[in-house]
Coordinates of C-alpha atoms in Angstrom, one line a residue:
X133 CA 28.2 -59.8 1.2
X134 CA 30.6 -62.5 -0.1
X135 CA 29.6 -65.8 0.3
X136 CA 32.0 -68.3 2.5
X137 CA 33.2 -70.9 -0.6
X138 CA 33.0 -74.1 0.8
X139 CA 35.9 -76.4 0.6
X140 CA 35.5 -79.6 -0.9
X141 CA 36.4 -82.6 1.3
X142 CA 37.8 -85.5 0.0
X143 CA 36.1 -88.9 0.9
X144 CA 37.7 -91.9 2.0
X145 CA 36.5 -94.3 -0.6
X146 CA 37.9 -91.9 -3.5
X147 CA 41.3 -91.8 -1.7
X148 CA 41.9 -95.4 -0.9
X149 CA 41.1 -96.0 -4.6
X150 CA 43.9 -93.7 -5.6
X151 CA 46.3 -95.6 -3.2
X152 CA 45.5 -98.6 -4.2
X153 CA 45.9 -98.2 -8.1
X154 CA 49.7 -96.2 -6.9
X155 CA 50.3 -99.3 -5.3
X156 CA 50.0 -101.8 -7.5
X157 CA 51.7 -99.8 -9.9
X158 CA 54.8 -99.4 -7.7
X159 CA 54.6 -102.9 -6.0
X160 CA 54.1 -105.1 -8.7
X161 CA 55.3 -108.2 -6.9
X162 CA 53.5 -108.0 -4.0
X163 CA 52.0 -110.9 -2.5
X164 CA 54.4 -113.6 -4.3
X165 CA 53.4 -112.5 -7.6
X166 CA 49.9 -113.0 -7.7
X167 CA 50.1 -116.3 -5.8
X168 CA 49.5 -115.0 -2.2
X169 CA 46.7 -117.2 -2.2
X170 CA 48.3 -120.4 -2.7
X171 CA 51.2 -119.6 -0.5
X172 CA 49.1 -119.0 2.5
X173 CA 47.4 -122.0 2.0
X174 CA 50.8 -124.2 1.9
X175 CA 52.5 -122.4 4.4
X176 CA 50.1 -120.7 7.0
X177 CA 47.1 -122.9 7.4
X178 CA 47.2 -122.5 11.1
X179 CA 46.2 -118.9 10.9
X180 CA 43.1 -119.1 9.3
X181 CA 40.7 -116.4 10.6
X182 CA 43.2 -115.2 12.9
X183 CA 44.8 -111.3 12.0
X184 CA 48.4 -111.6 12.7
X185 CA 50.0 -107.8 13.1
X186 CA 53.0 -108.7 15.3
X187 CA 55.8 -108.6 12.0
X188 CA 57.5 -106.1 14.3
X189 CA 58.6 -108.9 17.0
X190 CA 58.6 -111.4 15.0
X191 CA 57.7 -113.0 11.2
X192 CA 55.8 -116.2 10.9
X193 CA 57.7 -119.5 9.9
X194 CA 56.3 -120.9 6.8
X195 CA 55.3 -125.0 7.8
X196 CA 58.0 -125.8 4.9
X197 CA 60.6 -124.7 7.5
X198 CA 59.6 -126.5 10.4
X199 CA 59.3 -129.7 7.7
X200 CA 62.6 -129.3 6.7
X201 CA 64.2 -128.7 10.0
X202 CA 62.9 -131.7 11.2
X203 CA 63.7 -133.5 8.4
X204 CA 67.2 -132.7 8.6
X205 CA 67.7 -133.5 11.6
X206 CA 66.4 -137.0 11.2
X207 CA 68.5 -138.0 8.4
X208 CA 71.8 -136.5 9.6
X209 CA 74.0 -137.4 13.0
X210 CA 74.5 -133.9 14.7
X211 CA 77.2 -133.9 17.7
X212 CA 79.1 -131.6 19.6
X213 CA 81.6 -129.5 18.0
X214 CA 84.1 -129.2 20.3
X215 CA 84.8 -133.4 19.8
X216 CA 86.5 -134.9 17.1
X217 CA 84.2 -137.2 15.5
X218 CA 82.5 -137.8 12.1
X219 CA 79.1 -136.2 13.8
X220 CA 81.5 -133.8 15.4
X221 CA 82.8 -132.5 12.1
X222 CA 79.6 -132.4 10.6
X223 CA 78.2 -129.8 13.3
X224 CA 81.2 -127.7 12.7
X225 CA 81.5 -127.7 9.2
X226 CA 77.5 -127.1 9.0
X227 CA 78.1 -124.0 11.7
X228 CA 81.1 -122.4 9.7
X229 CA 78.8 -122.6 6.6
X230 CA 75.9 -121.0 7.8
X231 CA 78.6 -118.2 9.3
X232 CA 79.7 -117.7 5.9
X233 CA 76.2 -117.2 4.6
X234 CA 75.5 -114.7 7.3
X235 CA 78.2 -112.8 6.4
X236 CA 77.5 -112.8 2.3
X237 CA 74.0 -111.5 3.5
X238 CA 75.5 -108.7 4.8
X239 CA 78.0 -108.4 2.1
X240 CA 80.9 -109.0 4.6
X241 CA 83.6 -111.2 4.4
X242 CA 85.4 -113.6 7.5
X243 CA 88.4 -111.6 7.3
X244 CA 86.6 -108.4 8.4
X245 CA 83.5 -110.0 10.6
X246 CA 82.9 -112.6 13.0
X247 CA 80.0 -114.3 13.6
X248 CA 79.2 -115.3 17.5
X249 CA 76.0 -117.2 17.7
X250 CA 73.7 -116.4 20.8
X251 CA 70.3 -117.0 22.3
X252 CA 68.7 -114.1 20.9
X253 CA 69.3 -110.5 20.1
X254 CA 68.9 -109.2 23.8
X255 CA 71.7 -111.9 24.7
X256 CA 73.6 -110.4 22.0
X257 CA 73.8 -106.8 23.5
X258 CA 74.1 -108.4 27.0
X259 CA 77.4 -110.2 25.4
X260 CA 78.6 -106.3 24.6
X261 CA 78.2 -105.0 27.8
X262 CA 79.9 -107.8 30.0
X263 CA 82.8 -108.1 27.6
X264 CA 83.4 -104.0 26.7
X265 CA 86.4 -102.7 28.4
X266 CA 84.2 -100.2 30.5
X267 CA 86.7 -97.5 32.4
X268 CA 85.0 -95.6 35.6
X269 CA 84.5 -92.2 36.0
X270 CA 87.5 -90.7 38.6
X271 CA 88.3 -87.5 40.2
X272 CA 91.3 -87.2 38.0
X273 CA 90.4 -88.7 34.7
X274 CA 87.3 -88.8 32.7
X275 CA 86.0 -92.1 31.9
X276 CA 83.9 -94.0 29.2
X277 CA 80.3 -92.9 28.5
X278 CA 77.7 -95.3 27.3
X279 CA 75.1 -93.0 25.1
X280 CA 71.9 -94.3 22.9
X281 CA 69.2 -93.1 21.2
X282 CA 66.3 -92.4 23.1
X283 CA 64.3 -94.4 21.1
X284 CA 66.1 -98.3 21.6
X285 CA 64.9 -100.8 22.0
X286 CA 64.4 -101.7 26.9
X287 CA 67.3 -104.3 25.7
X288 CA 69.9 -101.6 24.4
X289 CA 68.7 -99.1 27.7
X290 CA 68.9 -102.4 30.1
X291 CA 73.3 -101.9 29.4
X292 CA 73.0 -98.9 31.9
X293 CA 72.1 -101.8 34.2
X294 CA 76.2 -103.0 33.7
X295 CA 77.5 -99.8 33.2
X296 CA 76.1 -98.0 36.2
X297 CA 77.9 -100.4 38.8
X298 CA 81.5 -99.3 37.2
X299 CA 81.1 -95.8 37.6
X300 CA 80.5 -95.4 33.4
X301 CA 78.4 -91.7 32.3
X302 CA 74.9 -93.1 30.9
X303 CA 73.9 -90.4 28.2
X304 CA 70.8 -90.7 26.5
X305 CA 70.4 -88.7 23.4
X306 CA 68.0 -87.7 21.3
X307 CA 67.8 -87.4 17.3
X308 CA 67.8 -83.8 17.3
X309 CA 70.6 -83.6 19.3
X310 CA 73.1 -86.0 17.2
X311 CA 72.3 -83.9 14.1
X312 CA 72.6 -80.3 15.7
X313 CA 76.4 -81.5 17.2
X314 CA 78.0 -82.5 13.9
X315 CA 80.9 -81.2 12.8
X316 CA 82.3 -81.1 9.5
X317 CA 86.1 -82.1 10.3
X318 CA 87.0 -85.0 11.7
X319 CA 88.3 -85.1 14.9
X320 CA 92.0 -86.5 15.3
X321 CA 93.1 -86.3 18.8
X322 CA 92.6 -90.3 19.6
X323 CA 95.9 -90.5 20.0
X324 CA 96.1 -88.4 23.0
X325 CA 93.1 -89.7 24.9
X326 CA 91.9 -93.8 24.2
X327 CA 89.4 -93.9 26.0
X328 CA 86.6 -96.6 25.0
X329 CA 83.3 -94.7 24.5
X330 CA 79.9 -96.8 23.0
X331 CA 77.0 -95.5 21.2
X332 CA 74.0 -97.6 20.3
X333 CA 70.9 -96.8 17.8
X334 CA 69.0 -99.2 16.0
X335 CA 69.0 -99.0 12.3
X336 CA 65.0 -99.3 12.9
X337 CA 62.9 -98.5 15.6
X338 CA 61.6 -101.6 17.4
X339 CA 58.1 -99.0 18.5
X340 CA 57.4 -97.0 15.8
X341 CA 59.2 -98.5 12.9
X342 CA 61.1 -95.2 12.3
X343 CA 64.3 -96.2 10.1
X344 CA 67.5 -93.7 11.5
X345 CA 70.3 -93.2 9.2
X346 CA 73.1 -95.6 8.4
X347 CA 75.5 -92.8 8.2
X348 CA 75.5 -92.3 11.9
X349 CA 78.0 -95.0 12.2
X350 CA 80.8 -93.2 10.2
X351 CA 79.3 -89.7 11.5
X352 CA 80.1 -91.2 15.3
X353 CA 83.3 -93.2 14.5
X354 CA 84.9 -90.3 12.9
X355 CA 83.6 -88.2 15.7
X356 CA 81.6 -85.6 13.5
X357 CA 78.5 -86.0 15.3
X358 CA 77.5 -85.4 19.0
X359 CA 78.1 -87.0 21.7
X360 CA 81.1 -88.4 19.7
X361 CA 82.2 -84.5 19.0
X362 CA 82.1 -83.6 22.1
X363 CA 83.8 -86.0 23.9
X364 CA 87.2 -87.0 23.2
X365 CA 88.1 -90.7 22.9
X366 CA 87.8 -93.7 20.7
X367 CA 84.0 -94.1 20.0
X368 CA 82.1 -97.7 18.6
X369 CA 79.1 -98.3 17.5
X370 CA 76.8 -100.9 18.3
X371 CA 74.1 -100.8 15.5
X372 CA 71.2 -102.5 17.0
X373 CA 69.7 -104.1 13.7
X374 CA 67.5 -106.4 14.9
X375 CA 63.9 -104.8 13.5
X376 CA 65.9 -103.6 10.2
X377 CA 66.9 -106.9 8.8
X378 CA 64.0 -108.4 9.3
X379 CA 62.6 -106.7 5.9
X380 CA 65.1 -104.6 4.6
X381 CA 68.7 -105.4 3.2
X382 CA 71.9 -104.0 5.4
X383 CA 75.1 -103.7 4.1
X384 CA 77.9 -103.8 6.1
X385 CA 80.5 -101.9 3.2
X386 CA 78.1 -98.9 3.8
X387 CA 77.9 -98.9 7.6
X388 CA 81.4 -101.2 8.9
X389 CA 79.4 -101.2 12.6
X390 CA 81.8 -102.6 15.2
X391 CA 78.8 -104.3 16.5
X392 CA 75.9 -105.4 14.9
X393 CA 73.3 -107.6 17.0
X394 CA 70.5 -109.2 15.0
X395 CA 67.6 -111.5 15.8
X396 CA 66.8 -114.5 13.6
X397 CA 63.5 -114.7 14.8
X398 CA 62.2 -111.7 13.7
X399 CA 63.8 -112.6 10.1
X400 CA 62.6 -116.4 9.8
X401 CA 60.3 -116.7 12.3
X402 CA 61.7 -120.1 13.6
X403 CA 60.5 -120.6 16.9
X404 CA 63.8 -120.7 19.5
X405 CA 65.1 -116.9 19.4
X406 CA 67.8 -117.7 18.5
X407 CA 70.5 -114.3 17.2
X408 CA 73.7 -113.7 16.5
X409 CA 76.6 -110.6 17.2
X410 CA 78.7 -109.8 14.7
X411 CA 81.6 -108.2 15.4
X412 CA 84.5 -106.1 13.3
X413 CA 87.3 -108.6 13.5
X414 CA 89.6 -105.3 13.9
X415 CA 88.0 -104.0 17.5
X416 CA 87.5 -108.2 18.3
X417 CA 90.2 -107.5 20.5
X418 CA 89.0 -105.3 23.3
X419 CA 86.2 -107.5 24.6
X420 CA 87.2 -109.1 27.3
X421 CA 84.9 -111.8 28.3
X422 CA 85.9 -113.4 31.8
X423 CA 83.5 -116.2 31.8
X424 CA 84.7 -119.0 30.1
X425 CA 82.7 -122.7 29.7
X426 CA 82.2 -125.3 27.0
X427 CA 84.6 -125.0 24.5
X428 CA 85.2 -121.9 24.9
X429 CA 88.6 -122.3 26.3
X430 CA 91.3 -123.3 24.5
X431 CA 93.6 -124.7 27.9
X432 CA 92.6 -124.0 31.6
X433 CA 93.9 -125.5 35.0
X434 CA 91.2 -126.9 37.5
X435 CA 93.6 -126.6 40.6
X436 CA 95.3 -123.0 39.7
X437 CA 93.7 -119.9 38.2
X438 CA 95.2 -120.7 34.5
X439 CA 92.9 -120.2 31.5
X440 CA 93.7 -119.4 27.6
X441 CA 91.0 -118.5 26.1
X442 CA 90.4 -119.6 22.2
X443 CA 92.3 -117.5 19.7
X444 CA 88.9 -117.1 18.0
X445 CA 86.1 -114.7 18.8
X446 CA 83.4 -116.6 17.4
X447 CA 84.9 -120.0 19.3
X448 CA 85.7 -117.7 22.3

């Protein structure tokens, strides 16, 4: 009678041992280079013997931010941009600058995206839906259709909420299902049929952390993956980036999104949600926002319907 060779099971100390020697290996400058210590005692005092694990919403801001913030804003006259004043100019100049920087961050340039500021990332994508030139569903044509991922973020599902009230096809798909549609050639009957389609993933799952590929933004565009190949029309893509560039770089030559919300709290931490939507100056044109306040407008008529709105998307 054989005897049953029992299997050797590997402990837990032994294997968190291995992982941790592989990891220093491959992450050699984690924690600030050695100085982990000293930065979480100059920038995080406030969390001592508290377990933060909420990166995925948001970062913490280091105290040096908030110091400098506040600093700034002491020493320099802020006003509003739409004037013409020294303080005026000094908001707008300080605004375009920051634009710019966005852009290199993204290794983008002004002539091919603009920057529109908003109150967060969820504002960003409600921006989209108002302003995209939705066309119903009718007995005798076929209209757009608003498709995402299954797994986006309730901000990126709440667009049914527009769509669904102008008679737009909601199609929610799943990862298996954009892959198993592709197609090698591109598709190239546009011309015939212009209708405005949008799809929305995020680069990075907001639950699970799950990164999806940057290719699907070509894949779509070029209408080589489903639903894009199976519906004819001209498809965008709203990359929904919000969780990805909050720790990992995103390069906008790799992946020209047409829209590309992010959140600024989840990169820096700073306290006001504030976001931003950056759009492909070369599909600018087809929002249509109708709402128009501030300076927003570039001429309007109190006692007639008469509005122009500003020639630039960002100002607009």
């Amino acid at each position: 009678m054989k005897r049953r060779r029992r299997r050797r099971r590997r402990t837990f100390p032994l294997f968190f041992k291995h992982s941790s020697k592989t990891h220093t290996q491959v992450c050699r400058d984690y924690g600030y280079g050695g100085d982990l210590e000293d930065v979480m005692e100059q920038e995080f005092r406030r969390i001592k013997g508290i377990t933060y694990l909420d990166h995925a919403a948001t970062t913490l801001y280091p105290e040096s931010v908030i110091r400098n913030y506040a600093n700034d804003l002491s020493k320099n006259l802020y006003g509003n941009p739409h004037s013409y004043h020294t303080s005026s100019r000094l908001t707008h100049d300080t605004v375009e600058t920051v634009r710019y920087r966005v852009l290199q961050h993204f290794n983008a340039s002004p002539e091919e995206y603009s920057v529109i500021f908003t109150s967060g990332c969820t504002a960003a994508l409600k921006l989209v839906a108002e302003s995209f030139p939705w066309r119903p569903q009718t007995e005798s044509e076929a209209g757009s259709y608003f498709s995402y991922l299954t797994d986006s973020h309730t901000s990126v599902v709440g667009i049914r909420g527009v769509t669904s009230g102008r008679g737009v096809v909601c199609l929610p798909v799943s990862l298996k299902e954009v892959r198993s549609g592709a197609k090698c050639e591109r598709q190239c009957d546009d011309a015939v049929c212009s209708t405005p389609h949008l799809f929305c993933y995020p680069a990075q799952s907001n639950f699970c952390g799950r990164k999806y590929p940057l290719s699907f933004v070509k894949g779509i565009q070029a209408r080589q993956l489903y639903p894009a190949s199976d519906h004819e029309g001209h498809w965008y893509v709203l990359l929904d980036a919000a969780s990805h560039v909050s720790s990992s770089p995103l390069n906008l030559q790799e992946c020209p999104a047409d829209f590309i919300p992010i959140s600024f709290y989840k990169i820096f931490g700073f306290p006001t949600g504030l976001g931003a939507l950056l759009v492909r100056n070369s599909v600018a044109g087809i929002l249509k926002k109708t709402y128009f306040g501030g300076g927003t407008a570039a001429a309007y008529l109190s006692g007639e319907d008469y509005y122009v709105y500003a020639t630039n998307i960002s100002d607009r």
